[in-house]
mmCIF file of C-alpha atoms in Angstrom:
data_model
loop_
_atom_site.group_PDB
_atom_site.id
_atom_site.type_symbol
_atom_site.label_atom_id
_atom_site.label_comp_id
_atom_site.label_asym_id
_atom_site.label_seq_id
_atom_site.Cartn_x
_atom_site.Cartn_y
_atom_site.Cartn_z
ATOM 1 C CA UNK X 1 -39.668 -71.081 -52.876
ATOM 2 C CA UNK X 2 -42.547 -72.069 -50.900
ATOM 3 C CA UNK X 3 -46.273 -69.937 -52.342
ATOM 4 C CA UNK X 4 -49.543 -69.711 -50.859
ATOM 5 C CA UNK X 5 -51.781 -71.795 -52.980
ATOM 6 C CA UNK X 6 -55.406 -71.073 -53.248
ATOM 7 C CA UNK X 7 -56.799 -73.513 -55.244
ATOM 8 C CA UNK X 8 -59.192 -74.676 -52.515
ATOM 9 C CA UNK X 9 -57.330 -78.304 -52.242
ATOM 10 C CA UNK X 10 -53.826 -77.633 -51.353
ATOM 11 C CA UNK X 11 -52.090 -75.164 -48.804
ATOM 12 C CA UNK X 12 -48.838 -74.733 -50.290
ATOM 13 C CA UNK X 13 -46.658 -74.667 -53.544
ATOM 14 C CA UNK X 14 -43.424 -75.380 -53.718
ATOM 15 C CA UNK X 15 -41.460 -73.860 -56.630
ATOM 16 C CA UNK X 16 -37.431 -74.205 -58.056
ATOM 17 C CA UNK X 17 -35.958 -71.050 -58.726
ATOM 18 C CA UNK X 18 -36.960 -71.086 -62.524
ATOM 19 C CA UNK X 19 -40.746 -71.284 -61.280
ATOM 20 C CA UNK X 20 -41.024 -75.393 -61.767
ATOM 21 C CA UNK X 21 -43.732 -76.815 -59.462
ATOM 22 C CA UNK X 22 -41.711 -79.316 -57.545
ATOM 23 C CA UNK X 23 -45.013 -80.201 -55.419
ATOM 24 C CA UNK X 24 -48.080 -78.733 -53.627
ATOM 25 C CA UNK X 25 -48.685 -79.935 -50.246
ATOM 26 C CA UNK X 26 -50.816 -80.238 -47.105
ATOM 27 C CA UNK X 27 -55.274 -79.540 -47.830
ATOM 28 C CA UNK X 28 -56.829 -76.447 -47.023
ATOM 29 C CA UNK X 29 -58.519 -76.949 -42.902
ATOM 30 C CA UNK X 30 -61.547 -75.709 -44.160
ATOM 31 C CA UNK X 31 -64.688 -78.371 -42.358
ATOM 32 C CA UNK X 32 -66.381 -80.156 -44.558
ATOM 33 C CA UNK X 33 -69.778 -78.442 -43.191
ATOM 34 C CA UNK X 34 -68.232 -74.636 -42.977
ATOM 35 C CA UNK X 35 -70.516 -72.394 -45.439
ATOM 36 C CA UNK X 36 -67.283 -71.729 -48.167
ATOM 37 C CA UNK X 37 -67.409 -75.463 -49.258
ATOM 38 C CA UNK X 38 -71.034 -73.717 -51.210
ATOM 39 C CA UNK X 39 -69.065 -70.782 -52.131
ATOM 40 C CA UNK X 40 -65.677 -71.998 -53.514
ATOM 41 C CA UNK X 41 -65.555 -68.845 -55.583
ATOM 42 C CA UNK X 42 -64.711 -67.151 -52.372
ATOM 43 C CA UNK X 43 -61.879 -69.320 -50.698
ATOM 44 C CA UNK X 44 -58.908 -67.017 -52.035
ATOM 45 C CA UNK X 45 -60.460 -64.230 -50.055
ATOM 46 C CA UNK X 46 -61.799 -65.742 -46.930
ATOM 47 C CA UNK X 47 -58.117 -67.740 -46.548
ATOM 48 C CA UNK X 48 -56.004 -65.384 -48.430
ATOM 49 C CA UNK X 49 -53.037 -65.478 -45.683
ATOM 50 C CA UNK X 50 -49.482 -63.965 -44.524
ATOM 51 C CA UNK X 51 -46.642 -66.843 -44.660
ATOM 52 C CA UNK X 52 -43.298 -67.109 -42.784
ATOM 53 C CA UNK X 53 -40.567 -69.680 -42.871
ATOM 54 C CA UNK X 54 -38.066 -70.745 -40.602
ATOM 55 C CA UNK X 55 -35.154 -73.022 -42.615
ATOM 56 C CA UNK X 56 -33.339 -73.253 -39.208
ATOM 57 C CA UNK X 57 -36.368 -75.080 -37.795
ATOM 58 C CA UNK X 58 -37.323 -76.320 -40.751
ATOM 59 C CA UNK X 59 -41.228 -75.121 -40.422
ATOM 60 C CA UNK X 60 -43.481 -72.707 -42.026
ATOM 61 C CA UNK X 61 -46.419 -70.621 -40.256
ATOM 62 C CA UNK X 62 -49.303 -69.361 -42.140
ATOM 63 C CA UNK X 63 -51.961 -66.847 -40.438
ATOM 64 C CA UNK X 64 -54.990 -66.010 -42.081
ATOM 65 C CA UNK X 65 -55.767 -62.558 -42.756
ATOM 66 C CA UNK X 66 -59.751 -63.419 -41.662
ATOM 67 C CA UNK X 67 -60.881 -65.261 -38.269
ATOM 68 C CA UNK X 68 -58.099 -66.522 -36.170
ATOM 69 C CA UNK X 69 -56.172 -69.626 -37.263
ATOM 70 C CA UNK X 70 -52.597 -69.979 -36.424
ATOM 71 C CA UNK X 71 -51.320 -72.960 -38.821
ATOM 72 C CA UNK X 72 -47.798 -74.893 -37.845
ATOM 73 C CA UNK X 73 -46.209 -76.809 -40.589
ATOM 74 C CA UNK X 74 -42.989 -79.360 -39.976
ATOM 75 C CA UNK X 75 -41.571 -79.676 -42.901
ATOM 76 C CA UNK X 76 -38.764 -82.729 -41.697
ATOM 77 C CA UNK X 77 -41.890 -84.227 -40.072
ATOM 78 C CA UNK X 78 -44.458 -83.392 -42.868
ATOM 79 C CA UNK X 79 -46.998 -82.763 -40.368
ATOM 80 C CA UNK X 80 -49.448 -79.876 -39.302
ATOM 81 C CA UNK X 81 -50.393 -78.368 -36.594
ATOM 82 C CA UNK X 82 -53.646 -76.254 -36.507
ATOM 83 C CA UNK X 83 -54.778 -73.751 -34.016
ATOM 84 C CA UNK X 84 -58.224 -72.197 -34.194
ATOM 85 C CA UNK X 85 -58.825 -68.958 -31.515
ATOM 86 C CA UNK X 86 -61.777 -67.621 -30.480
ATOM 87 C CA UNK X 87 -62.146 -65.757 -33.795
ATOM 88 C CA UNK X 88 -62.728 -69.396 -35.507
ATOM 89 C CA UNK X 89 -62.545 -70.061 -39.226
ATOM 90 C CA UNK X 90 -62.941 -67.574 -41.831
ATOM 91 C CA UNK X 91 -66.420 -67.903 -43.316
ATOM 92 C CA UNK X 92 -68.934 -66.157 -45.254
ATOM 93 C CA UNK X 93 -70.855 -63.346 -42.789
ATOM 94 C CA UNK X 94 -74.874 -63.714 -44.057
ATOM 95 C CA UNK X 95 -76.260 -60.168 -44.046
ATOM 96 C CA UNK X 96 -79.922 -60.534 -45.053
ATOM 97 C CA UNK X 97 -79.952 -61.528 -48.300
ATOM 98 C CA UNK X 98 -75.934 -60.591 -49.519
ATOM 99 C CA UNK X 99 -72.903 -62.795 -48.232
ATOM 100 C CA UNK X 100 -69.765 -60.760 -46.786
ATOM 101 C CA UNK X 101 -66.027 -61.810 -46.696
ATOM 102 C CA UNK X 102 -65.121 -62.824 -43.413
ATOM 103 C CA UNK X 103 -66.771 -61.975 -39.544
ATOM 104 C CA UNK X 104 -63.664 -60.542 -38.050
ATOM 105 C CA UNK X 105 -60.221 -59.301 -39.191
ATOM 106 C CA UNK X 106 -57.452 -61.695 -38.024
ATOM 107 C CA UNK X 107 -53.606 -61.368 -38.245
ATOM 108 C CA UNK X 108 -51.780 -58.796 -40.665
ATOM 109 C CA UNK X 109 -47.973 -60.049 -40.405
ATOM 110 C CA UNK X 110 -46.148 -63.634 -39.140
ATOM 111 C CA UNK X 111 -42.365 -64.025 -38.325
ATOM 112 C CA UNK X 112 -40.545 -67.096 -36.943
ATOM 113 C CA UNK X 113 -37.700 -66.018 -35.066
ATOM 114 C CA UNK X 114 -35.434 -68.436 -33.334
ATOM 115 C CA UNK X 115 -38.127 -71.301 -31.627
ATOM 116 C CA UNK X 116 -41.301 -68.477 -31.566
ATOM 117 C CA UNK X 117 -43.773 -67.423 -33.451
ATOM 118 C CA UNK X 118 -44.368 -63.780 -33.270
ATOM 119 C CA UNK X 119 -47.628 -62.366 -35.130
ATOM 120 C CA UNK X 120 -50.005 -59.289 -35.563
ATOM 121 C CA UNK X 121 -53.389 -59.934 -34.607
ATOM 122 C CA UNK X 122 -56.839 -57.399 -34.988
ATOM 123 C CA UNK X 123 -60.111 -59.050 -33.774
ATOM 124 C CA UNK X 124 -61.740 -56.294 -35.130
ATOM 125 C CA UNK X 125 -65.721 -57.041 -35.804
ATOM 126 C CA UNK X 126 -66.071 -56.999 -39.577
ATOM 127 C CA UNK X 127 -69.845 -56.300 -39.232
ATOM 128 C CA UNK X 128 -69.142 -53.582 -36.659
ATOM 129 C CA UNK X 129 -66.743 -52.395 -39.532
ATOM 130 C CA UNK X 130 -69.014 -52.358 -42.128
ATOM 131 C CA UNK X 131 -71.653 -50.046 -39.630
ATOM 132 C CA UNK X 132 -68.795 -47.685 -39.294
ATOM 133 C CA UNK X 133 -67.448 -47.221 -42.916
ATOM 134 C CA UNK X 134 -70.943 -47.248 -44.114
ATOM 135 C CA UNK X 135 -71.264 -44.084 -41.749
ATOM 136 C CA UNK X 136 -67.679 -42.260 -43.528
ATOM 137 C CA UNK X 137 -66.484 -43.535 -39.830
ATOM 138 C CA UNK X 138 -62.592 -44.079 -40.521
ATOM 139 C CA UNK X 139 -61.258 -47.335 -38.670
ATOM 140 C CA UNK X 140 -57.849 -48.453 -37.823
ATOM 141 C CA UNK X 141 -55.776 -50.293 -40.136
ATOM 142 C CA UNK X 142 -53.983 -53.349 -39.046
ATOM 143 C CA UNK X 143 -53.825 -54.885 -35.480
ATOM 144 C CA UNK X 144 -52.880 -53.426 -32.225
ATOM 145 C CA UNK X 145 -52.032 -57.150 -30.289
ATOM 146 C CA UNK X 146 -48.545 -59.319 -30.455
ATOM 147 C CA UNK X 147 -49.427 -62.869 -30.041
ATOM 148 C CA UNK X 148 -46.029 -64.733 -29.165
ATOM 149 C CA UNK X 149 -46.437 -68.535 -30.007
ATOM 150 C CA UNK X 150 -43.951 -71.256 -29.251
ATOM 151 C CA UNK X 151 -43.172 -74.444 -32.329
ATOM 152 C CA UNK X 152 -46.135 -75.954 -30.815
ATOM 153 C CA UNK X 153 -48.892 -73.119 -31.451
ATOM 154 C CA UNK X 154 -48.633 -72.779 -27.109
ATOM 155 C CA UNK X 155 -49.390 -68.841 -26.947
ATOM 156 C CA UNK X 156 -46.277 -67.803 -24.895
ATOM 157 C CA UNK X 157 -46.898 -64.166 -24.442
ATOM 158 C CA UNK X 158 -49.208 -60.964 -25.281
ATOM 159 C CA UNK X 159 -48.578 -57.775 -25.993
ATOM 160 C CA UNK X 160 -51.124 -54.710 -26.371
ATOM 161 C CA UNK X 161 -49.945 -51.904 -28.454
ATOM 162 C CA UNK X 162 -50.774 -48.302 -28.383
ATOM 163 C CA UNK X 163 -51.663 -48.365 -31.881
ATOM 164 C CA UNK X 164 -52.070 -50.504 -34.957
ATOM 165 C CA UNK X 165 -49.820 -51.770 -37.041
ATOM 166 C CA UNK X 166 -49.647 -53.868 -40.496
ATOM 167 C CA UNK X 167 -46.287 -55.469 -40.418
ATOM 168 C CA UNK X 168 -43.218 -55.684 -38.123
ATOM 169 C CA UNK X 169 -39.530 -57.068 -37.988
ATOM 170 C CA UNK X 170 -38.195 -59.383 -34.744
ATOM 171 C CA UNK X 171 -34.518 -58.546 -33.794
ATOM 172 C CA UNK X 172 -34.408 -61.508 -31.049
ATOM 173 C CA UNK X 173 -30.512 -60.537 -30.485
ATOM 174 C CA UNK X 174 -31.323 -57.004 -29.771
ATOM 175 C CA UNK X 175 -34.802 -57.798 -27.470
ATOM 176 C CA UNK X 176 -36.718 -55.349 -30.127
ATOM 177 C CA UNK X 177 -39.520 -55.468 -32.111
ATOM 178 C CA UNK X 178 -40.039 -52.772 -35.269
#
């Protein structure tokens, strides 16, 4: 089994079936001068993440849940590919005096399907989403945008849905996506 691993050093564990660490791979991409490294207390939330695995390709894809980074991991290779959008890093927001989780909502769901990379991706403002709930304002849950990546982290294709979403299901046989 492959886990998330939040221990602020490495990305991933890898378990046996019984639950036996076999070994924990790959560091956390967090820069060495991003605000979290004064905060480790907070790195679960700020890079708590959605995994997928491919066994036919042999790679995993992690998304984070906060900012935009689209991580690649070839597993026969044993190397890493890293893509940061426009949504950067998840960090620490500074309100005045308080810290907040995150600046803006990222993905919500990650599948590999055949040689793609299909996601769910928000964008949302979290500051402009903190305004709104503090005002009883209800906001949507999840993300309205398909980002289509290839092996590579090459963004193939977008799609903008009608509404939001948390998760999904790729049929690439059938040309649908639930």
């Amino acid at each position: 089994f492959i886990l998330l691993n939040y221990d602020g050093k490495n990305r991933i564990t890898m378990v046996d079936s019984i639950g036996n660490i076999i070994c924990k791979k790959y560091q956390m991409p967090i820069p060495e001068k991003a605000t979290i490294r004064k905060h480790p207390e907070y790195i679960s939330s700020l890079w708590d993440s959605e995994i997928a695995f491919s066994s036919a390709q042999n790679k995993i894809s992690i998304v984070t849940k906060l900012g935009e980074v689209l991580e690649i991991y070839d597993l026969e290779k044993d190397s890493l590919n890293i893509i940061v959008g426009r949504g950067n890093l998840p960090d620490l927001l500074k309100q005045g005096h308080s810290l907040s989780i995150g600046k803006m909502d990222g993905y919500f769901d990650v599948q590999i399907k055949g040689d793609l990379i299909y996601t769910i991706f928000s964008g949302a403002d979290r500051k402009e989403l903190s305004k709104q709930w503090a005002k009883g304002i209800n906001t949507p849950s999840g993300g309205n945008l398909i980002y289509v990546y290839d092996l590579k982290g090459n963004l193939v294709k977008k799609y903008k849905l009608d509404q939001y979403i948390n998760g999904f299901d790729v049929h690439n046989d059938e040309g649908i996506i639930y």
